[in-house]
PDB file of C-alpha atoms in Angstrom:
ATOM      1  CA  UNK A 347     -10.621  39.492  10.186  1.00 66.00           C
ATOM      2  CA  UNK A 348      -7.554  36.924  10.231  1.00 80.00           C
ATOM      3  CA  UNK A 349      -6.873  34.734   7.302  1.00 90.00           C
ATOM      4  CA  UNK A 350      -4.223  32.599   9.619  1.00 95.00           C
ATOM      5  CA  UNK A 351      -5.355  32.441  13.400  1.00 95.00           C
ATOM      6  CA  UNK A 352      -2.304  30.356  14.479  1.00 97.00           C
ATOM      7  CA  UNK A 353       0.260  32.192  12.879  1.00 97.00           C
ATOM      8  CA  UNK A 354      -1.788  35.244  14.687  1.00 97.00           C
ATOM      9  CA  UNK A 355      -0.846  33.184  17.733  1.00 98.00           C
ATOM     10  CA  UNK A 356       2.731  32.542  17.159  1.00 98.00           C
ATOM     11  CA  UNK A 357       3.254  36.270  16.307  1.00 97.00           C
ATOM     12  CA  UNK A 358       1.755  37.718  19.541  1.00 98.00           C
ATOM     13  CA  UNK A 359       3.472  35.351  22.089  1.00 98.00           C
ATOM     14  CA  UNK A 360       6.650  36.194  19.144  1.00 98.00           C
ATOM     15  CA  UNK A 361       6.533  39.511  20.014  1.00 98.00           C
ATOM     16  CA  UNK A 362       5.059  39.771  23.419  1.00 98.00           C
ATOM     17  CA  UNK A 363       8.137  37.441  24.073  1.00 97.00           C
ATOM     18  CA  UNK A 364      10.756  39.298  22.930  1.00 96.00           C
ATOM     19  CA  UNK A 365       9.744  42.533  24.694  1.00 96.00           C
ATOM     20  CA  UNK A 366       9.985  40.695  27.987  1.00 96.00           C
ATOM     21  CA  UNK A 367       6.778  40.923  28.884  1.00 97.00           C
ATOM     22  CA  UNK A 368       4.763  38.596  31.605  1.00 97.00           C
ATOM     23  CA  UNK A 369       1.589  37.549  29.787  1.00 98.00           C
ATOM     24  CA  UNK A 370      -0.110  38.255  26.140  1.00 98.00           C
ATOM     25  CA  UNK A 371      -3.776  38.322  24.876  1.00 97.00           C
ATOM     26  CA  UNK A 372      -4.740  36.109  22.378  1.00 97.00           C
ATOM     27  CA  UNK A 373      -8.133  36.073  21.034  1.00 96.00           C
ATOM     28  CA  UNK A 374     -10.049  32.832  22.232  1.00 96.00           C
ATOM     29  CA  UNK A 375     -10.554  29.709  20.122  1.00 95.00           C
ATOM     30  CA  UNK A 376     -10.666  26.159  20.827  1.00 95.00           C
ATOM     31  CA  UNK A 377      -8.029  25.721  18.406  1.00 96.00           C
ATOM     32  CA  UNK A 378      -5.618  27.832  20.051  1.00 97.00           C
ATOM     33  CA  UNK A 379      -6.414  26.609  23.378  1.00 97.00           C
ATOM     34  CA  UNK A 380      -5.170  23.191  22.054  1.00 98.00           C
ATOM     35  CA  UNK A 381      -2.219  24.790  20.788  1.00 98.00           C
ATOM     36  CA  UNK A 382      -1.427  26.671  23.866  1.00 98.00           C
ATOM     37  CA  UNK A 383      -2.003  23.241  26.396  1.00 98.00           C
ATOM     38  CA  UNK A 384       0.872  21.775  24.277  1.00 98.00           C
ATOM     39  CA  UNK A 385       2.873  25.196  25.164  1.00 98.00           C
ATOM     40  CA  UNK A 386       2.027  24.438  29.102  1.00 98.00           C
ATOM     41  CA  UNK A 387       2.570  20.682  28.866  1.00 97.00           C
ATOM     42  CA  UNK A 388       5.947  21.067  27.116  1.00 97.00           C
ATOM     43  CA  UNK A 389       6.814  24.040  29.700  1.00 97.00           C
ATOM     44  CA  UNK A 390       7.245  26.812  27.359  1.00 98.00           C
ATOM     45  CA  UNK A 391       4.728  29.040  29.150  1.00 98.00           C
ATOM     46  CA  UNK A 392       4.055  29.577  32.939  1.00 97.00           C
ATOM     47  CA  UNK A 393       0.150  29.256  32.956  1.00 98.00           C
ATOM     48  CA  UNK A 394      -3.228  30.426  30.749  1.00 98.00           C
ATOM     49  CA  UNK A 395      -6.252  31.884  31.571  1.00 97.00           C
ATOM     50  CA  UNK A 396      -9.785  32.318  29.812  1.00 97.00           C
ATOM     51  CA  UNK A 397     -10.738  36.071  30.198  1.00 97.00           C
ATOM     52  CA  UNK A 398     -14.284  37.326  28.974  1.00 93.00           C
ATOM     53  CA  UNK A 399     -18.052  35.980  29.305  1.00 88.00           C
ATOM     54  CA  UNK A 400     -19.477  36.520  25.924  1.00 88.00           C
ATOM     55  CA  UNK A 401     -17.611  34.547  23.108  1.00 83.00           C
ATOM     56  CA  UNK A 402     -16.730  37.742  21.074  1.00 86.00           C
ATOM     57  CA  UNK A 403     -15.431  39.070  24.459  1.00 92.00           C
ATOM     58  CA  UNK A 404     -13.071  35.920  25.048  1.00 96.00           C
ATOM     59  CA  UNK A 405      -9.075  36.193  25.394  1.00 97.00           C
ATOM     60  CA  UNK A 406      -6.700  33.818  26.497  1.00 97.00           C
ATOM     61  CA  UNK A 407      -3.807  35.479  28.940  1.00 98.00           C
ATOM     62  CA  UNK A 408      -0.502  33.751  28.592  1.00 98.00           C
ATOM     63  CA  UNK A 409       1.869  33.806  31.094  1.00 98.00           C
ATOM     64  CA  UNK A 410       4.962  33.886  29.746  1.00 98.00           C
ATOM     65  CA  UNK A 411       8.385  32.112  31.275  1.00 97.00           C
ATOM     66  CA  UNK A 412      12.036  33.222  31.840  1.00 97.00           C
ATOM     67  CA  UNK A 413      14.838  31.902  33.672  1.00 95.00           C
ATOM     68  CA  UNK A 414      15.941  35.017  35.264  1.00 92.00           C
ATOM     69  CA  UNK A 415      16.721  37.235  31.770  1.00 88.00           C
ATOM     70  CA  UNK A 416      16.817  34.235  30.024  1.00 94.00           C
ATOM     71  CA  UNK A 417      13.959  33.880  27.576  1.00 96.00           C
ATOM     72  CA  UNK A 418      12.442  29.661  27.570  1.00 97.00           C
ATOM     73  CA  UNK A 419      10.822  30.366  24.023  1.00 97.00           C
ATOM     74  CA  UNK A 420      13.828  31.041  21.578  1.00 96.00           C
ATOM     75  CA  UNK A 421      11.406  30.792  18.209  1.00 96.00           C
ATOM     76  CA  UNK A 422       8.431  30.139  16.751  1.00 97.00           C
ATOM     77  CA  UNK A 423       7.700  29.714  13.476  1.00 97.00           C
ATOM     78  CA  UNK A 424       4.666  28.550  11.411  1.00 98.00           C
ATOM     79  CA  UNK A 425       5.177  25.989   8.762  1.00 97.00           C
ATOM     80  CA  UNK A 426       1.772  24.936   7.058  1.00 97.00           C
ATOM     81  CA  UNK A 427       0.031  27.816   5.886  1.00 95.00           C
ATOM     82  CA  UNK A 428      -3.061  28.211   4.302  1.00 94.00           C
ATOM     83  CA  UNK A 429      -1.687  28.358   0.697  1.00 93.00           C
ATOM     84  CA  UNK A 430       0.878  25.857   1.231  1.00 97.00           C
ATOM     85  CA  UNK A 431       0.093  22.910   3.698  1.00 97.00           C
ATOM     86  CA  UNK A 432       2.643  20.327   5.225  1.00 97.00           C
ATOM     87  CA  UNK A 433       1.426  16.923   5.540  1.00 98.00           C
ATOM     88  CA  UNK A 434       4.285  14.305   6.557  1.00 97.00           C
ATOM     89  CA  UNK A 435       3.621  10.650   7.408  1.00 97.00           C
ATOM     90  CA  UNK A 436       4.292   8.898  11.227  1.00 96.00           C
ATOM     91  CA  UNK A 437       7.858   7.936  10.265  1.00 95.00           C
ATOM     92  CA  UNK A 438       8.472  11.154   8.652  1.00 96.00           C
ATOM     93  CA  UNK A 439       7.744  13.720  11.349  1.00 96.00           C
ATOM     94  CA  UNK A 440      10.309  16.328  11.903  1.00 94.00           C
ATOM     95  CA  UNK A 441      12.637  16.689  14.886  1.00 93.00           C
ATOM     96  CA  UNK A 442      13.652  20.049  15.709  1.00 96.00           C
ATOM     97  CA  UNK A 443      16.639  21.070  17.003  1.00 94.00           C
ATOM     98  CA  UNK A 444      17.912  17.605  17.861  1.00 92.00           C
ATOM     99  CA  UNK A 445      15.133  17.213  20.193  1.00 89.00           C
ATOM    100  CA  UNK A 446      15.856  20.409  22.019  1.00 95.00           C
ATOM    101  CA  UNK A 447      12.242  21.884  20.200  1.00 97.00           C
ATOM    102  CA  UNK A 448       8.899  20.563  19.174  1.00 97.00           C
ATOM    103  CA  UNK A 449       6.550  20.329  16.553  1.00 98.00           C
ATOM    104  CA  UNK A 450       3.305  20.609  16.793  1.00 98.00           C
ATOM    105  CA  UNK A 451       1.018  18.417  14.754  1.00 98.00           C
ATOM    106  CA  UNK A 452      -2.519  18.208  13.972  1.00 98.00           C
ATOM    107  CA  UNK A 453      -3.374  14.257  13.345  1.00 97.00           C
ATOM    108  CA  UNK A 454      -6.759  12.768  13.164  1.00 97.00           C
ATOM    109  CA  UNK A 455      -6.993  12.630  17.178  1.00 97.00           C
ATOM    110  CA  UNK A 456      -6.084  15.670  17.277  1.00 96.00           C
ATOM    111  CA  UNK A 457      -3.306  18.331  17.640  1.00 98.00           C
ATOM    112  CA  UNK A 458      -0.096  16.939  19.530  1.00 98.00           C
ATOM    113  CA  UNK A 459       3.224  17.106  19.302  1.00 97.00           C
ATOM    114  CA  UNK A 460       5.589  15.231  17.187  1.00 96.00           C
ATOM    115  CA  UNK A 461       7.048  12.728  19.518  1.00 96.00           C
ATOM    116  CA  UNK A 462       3.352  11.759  20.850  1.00 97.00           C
ATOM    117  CA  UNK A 463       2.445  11.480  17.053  1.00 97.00           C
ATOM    118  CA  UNK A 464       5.412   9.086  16.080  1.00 96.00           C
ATOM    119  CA  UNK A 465       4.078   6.898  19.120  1.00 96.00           C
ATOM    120  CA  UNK A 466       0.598   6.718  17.970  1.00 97.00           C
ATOM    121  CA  UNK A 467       1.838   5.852  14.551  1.00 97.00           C
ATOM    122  CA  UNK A 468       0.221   9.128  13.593  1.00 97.00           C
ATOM    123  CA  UNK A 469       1.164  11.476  10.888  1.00 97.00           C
ATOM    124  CA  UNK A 470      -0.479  14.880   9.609  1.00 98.00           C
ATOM    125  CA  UNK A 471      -0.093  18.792   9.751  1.00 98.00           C
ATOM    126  CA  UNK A 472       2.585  19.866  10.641  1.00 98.00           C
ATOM    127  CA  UNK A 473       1.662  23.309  11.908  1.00 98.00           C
ATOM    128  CA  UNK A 474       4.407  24.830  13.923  1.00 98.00           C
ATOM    129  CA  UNK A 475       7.992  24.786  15.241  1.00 98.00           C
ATOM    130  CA  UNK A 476       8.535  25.970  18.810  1.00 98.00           C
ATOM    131  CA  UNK A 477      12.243  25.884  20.004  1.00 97.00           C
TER     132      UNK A 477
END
């Protein structure tokens, strides 16, 4: 069983990433599909896929993206845990890296990034880092 499924997440693509390789299998959840839509829309991965017909059976593939040798995802990192959450109001959501990363954020419409949250006035969880 895992305590944290989104650092679980983070850790795969983490490592799947920095072995070069072309996709990653993720166990499925709608969480992590929300999660991993951000990834896409934000162009850190290539493309996912839902694998499996039963639910226990069900995997996401990521495809993962490179400019030529270049990884796109330079780091991850997971900021509210389960035994320490980060809550941050609207005008007090991080930027990372200048702008050059995100943060993902789970508000009360849902999980978005940080820049989408500040626009909506939104604040929340602020679960991850991606640069």
């Amino acid at each position: 069983m895992i305590n944290d499924p989104i650092a679980d997440l983070l850790t795969r693509i983490r490592n799947a990433n920095m072995r070069r390789h072309k996709f990653v299998l993720v166990p499925y959840s709608k969480l992590k599909e929300q999660i991993i839509k951000i990834l896409l829309d934000e162009g850190y991965i290539l493309d996912y896929k839902i694998i499996g017909d039963k639910v226990s059976e069900k995997n996401f593939k990521i495809y993962l993206k490179y400019k030529g040798t270049t990884r796109v995802i330079n780091g991850l990192k997971r900021i509210s845990k389960p035994g320490l959450r980060v809550y941050k109001e609207a005008d007090k959501l991080p930027e990372v890296l200048n702008g050059y990363g995100i943060a993902i954020i789970s508000t009360s419409k849902g999980i978005m990034t940080s820049d989408h949250a500040k626009k909506a006035k939104l604040g929340g969880e602020i679960m991850a880092y991606v640069w």
